[in-house]
Coordinates of C-alpha atoms in Angstrom, one line a residue:
X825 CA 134.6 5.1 50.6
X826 CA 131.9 2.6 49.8
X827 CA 130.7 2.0 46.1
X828 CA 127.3 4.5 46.3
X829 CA 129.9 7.1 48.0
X830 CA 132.1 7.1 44.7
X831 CA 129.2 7.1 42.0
X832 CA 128.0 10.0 44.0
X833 CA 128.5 13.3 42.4
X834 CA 130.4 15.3 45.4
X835 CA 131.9 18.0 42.9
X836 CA 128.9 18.7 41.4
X837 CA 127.1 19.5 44.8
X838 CA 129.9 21.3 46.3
X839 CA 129.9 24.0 43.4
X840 CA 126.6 24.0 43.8
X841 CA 127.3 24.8 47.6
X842 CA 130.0 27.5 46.8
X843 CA 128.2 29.4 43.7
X844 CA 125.2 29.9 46.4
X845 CA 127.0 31.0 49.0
X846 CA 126.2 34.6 49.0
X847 CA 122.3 33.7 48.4
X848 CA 123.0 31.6 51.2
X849 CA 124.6 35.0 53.3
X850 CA 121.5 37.2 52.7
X851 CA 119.2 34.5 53.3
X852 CA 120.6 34.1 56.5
X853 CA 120.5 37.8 57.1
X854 CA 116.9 38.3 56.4
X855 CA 115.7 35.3 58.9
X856 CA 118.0 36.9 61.7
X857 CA 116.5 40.7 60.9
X858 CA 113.5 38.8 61.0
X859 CA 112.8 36.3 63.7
X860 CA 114.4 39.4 66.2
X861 CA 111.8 41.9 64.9
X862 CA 109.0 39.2 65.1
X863 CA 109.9 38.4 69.0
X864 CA 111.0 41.9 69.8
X865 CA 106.9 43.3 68.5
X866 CA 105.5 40.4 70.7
X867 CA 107.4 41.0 73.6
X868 CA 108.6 37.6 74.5
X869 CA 112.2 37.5 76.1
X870 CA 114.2 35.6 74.1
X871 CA 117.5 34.9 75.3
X872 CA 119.4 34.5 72.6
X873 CA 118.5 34.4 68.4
X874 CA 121.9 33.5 66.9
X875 CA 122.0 32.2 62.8
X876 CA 124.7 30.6 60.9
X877 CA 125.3 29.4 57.3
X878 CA 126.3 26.0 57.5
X879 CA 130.2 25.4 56.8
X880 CA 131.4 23.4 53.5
X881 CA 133.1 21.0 55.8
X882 CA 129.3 20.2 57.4
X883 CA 127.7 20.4 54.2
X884 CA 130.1 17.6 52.7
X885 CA 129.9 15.8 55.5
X886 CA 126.1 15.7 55.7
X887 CA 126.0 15.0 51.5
X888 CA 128.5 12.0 52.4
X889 CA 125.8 10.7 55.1
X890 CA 122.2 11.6 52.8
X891 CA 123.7 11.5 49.2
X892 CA 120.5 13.9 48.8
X893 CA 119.2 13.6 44.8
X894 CA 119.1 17.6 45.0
X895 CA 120.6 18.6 48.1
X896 CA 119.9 22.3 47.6
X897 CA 116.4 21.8 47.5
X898 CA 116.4 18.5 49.7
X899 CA 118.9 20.3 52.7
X900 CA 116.9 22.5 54.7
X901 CA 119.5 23.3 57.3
X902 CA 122.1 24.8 54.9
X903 CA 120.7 28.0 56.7
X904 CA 119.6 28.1 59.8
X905 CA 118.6 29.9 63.1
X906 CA 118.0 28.5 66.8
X907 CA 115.9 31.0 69.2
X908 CA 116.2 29.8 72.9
X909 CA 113.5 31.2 75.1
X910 CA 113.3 31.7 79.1
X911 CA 110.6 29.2 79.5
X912 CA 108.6 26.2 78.7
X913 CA 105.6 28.2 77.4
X914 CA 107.7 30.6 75.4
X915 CA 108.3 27.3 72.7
X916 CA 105.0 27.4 71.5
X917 CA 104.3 31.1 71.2
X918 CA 107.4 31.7 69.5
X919 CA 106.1 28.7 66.8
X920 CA 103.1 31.1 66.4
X921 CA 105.3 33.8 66.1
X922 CA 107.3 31.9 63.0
X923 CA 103.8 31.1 61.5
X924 CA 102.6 34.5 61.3
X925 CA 106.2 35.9 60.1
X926 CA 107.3 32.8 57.7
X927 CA 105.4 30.1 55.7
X928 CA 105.9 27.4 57.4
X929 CA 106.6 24.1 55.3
X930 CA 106.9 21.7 57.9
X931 CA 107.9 21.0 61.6
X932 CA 109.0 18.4 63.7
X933 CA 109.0 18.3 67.6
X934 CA 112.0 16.3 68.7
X935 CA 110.5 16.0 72.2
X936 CA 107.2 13.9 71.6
X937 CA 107.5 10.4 71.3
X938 CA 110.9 10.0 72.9
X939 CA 111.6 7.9 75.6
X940 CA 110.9 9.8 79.1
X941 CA 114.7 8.8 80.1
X942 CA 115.8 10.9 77.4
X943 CA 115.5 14.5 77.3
X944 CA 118.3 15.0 74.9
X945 CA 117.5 17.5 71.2
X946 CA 114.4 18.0 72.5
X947 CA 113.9 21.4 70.6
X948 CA 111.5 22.3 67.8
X949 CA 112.2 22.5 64.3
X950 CA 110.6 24.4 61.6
X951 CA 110.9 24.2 58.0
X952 CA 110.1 27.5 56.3
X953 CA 110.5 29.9 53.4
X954 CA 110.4 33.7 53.1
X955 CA 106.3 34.4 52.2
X956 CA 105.6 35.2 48.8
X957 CA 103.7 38.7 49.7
X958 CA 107.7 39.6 49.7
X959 CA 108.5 40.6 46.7
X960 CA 111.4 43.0 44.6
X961 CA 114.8 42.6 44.3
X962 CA 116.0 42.2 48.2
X963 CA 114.0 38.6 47.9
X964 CA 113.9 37.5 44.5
X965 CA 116.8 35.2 45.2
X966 CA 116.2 33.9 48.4
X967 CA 112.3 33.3 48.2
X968 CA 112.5 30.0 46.9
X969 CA 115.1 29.0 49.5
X970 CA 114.0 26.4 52.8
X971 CA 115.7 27.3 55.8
X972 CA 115.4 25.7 59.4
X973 CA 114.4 27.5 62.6
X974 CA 114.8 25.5 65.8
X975 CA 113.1 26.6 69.3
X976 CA 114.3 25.4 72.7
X977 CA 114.4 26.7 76.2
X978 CA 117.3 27.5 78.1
X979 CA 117.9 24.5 79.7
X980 CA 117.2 22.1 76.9
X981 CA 119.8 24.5 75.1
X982 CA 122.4 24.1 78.0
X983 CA 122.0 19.8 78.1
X984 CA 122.2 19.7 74.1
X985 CA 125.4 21.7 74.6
X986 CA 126.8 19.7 77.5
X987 CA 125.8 16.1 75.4
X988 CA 127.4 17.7 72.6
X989 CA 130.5 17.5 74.2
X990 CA 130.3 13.9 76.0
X991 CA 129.1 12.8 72.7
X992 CA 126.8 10.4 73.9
X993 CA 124.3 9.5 70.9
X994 CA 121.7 7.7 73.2
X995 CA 120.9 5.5 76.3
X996 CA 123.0 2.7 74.5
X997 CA 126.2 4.4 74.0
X998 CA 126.4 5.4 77.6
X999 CA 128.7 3.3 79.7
X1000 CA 126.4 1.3 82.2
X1001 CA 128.6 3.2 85.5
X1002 CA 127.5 6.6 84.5
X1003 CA 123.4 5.5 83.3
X1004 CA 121.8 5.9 87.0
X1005 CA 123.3 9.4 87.2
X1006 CA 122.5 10.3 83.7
X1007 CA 118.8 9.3 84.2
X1008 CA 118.7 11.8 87.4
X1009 CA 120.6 14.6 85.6
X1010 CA 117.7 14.3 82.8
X1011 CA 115.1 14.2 85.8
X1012 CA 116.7 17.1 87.3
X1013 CA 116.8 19.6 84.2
X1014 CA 113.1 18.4 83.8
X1015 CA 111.5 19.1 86.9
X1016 CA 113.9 22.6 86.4
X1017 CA 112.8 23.4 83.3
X1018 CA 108.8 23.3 84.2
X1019 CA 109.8 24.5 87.9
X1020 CA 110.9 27.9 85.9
X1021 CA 107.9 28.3 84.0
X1022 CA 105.8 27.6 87.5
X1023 CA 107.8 30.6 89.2
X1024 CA 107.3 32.6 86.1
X1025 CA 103.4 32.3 86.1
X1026 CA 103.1 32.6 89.6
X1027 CA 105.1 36.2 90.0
X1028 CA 102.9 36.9 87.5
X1029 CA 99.7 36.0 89.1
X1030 CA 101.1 38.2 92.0
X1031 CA 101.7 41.4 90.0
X1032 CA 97.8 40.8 88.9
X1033 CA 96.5 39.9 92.7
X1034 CA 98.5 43.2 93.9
X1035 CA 97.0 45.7 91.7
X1036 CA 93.4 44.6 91.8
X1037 CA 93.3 43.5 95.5
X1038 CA 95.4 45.7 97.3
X1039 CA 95.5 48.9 95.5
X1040 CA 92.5 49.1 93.0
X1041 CA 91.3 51.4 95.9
X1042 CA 92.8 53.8 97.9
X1043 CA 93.6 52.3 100.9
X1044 CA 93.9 53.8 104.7
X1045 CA 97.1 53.4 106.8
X1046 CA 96.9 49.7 108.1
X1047 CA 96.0 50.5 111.9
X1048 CA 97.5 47.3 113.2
X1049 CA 101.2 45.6 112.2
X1050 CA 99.1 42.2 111.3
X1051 CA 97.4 44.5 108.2
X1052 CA 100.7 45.9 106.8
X1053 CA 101.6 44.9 103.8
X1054 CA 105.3 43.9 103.0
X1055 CA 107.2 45.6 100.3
X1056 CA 108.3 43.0 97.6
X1057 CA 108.6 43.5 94.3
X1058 CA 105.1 42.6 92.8
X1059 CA 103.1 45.0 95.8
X1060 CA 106.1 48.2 94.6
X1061 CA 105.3 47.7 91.1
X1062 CA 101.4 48.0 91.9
X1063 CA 101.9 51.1 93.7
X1064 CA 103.9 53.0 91.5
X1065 CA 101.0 51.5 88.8
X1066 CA 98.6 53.5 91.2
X1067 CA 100.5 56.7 91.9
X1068 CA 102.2 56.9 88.5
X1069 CA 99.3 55.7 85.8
X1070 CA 100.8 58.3 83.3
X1071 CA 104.9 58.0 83.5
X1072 CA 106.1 55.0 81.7
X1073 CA 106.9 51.5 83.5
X1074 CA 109.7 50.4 84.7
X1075 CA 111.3 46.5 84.0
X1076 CA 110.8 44.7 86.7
X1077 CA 114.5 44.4 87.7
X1078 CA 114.1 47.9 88.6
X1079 CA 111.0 47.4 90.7
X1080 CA 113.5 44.9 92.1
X1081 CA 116.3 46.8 92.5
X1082 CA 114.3 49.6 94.4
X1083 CA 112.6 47.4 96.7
X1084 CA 116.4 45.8 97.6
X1085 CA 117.6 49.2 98.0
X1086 CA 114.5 50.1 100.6
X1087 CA 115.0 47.6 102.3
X1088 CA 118.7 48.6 103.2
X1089 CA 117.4 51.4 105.0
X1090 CA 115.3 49.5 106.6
X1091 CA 111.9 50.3 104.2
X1092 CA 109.9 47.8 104.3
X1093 CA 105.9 47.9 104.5
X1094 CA 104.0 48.9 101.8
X1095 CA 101.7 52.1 103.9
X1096 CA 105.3 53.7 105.0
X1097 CA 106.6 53.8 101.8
X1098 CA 103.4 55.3 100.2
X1099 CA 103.8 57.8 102.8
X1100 CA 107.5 58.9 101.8
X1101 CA 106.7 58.5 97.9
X1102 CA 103.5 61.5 98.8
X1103 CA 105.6 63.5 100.9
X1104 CA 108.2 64.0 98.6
X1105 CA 106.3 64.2 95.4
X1106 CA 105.9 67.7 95.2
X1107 CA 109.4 68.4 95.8
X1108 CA 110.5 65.3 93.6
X1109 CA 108.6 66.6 90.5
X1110 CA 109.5 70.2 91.0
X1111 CA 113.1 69.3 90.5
X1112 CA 112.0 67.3 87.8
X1113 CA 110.2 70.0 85.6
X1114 CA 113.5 72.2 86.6
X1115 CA 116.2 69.6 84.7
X1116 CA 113.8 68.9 81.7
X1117 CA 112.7 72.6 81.4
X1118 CA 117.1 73.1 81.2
X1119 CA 118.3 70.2 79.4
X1120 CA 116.9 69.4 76.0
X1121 CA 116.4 65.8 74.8
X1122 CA 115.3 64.5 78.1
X1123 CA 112.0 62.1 78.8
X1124 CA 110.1 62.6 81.9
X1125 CA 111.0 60.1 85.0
X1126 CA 110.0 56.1 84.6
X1127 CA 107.6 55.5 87.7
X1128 CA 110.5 53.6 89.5
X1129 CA 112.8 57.1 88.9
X1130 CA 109.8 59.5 90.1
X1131 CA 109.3 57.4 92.9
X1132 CA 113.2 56.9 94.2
X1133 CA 113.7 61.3 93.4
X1134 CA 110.6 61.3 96.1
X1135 CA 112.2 59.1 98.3
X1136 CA 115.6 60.5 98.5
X1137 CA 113.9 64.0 99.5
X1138 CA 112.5 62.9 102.8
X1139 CA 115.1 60.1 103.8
X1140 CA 118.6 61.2 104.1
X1141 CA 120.2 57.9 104.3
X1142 CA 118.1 56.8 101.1
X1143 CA 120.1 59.5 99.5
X1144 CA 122.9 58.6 100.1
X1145 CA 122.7 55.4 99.6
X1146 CA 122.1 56.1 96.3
X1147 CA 125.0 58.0 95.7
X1148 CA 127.1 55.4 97.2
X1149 CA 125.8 53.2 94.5
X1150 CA 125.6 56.1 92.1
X1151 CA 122.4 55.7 91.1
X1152 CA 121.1 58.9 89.9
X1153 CA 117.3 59.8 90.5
X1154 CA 118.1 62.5 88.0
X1155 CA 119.1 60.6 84.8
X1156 CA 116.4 61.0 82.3
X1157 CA 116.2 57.9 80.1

């Protein structure tokens, strides 16, 4: 222990630690109830929003390395949250996200100035407090209190785990044998990372292209196999958009899903299936009004459901596919 380490007032910090712990607790709950309501309302898809109050083993440790004046107002981390998104973009929506839903003190992008052979911690951190429009007993305690909120993508998540574990600090503390394949592992997750958020945009540029090019009209039967248009899942998702304006949209795994499952009967051009979905409407809503008019508690059909009951009328191997699978038609979500 060195000479400032033993002037330093430990015990006095670590009661301070353990007489806050249970402001520390609800703190922590209120950021999580938060920060999942905020991204939940804007409809992001985070994958995971996880928060944690620091441990007294990693508070010490951290007073033993900062010897903060006043850690409990100088140690913003004691409670904190990390959000990790899908995609590149996500990061700074979800920072907007924090703004509108926290005051936000102070943050600090790891990424920016770093060398371009690192890609290591490259998340963003945001100081903040609970806003003072809050008020009444649930946050008088925890008002006052800074917390962190770090923001990172999947991958960057996945390499700050995997460094973690090699506990490699930098570009220096990595042996020189294990450097060249370092420097292409960080290339790789790069180029991964904003290949994602290229796929992402594009699919969605397709769902747009498919519902005002193809189907903003009511198209004729293509007349020659060059005009057909292929089933995917971006062209299904447009059509059910036409036929179904009122019934409420699938995700699109299940525009997914049903375009797989056409496609194992052999299903595959846009005009045929528009053709099965209209001849077995009538029948498919018919049965429809039957089970909600005899089951209570029941929602209408998503589009994806109306459109696979319709199916399963007029193709007999589509039917039984899905009972081989169990899907039901019939479930009412």
């Amino acid at each position: 222990m060195s000479a400032e380490q033993a002037d330093y007032d430990f015990d006095r910090w670590l009661a301070a630690f353990d007489g806050n712990i249970e402001v520390f607790v609800r703190l922590r709950e209120e950021v999580q109830y938060a920060v999942e309501s905020a991204i939940k309302a804007s409809g992001i898809k985070a994958h995971t929003v996880v928060s944690r109050v620091k441990s007294r083993e990693s508070y010490r440790e951290k007073l033993e390395r900062k010897q903060y004046a006043d850690p409990m107002q100088q140690m913003h981390d004691i409670v904190g949250a990390r959000i990790v998104c899908l995609f590149p973009d996500d990061v700074e929506k979800i920072g907007a996200i924090l703004g509108d839903t926290f005051e936000v003190l102070h943050f600090d992008d790891k990424g920016k100035g770093i060398s371009p052979e690192i890609w290591r911690y490259v998340s963003v951190h945001y100081d903040c407090k609970i806003k003072n429009i809050h008020q009444g007993p649930r946050y008088d305690d925890i008002k006052d209190s800074v917390f962190e909120v770090q923001v990172r993508t999947i991958l960057q998540d996945a390499w700050a785990n995997v460094e973690h574990y090699l506990a490699y600090k930098g570009a220096s503390s990595i042996p020189a044998s294990l450097r060249r394949d370092f420097s292409a592992l960080v290339g790789l997750f790069h180029v991964a990372d904003k290949s994602f958020q290229q796929i992402y945009d594009q699919s969605q540029a397709l769902d747009d292209q498919a519902s005002q090019e193809m189907l903003a009209t009511h198209r004729p039967p293509a007349n020659d196999a060059h005009d057909k248009i292929d089933i995917d899942r971006s062209t299904v998702k447009a059509l059910c958009k036409q036929l179904y304006p009122d019934r409420r949209q699938s995700p699109d795994s299940a525009y997914s899903d049903f375009v797989e499952d056409l496609a194992t009967v052999n299903l595959r051009d846009l005009d045929g299936l528009q053709e099965l979905i209209t001849d077995g409407r009538k029948e498919a809503e018919e049965r429809e009004a039957t089970y909600l008019a005899n089951h209570q508690g029941f929602q209408p059909l998503t589009d994806i459901g109306i459109a696979r009951l319709a199916v399963s009328v007029v193709v007999p191997e589509f039917k039984q596919l899905q009972r081989e699978r169990r899907i039901r038609p019939t479930a009412y979500e």
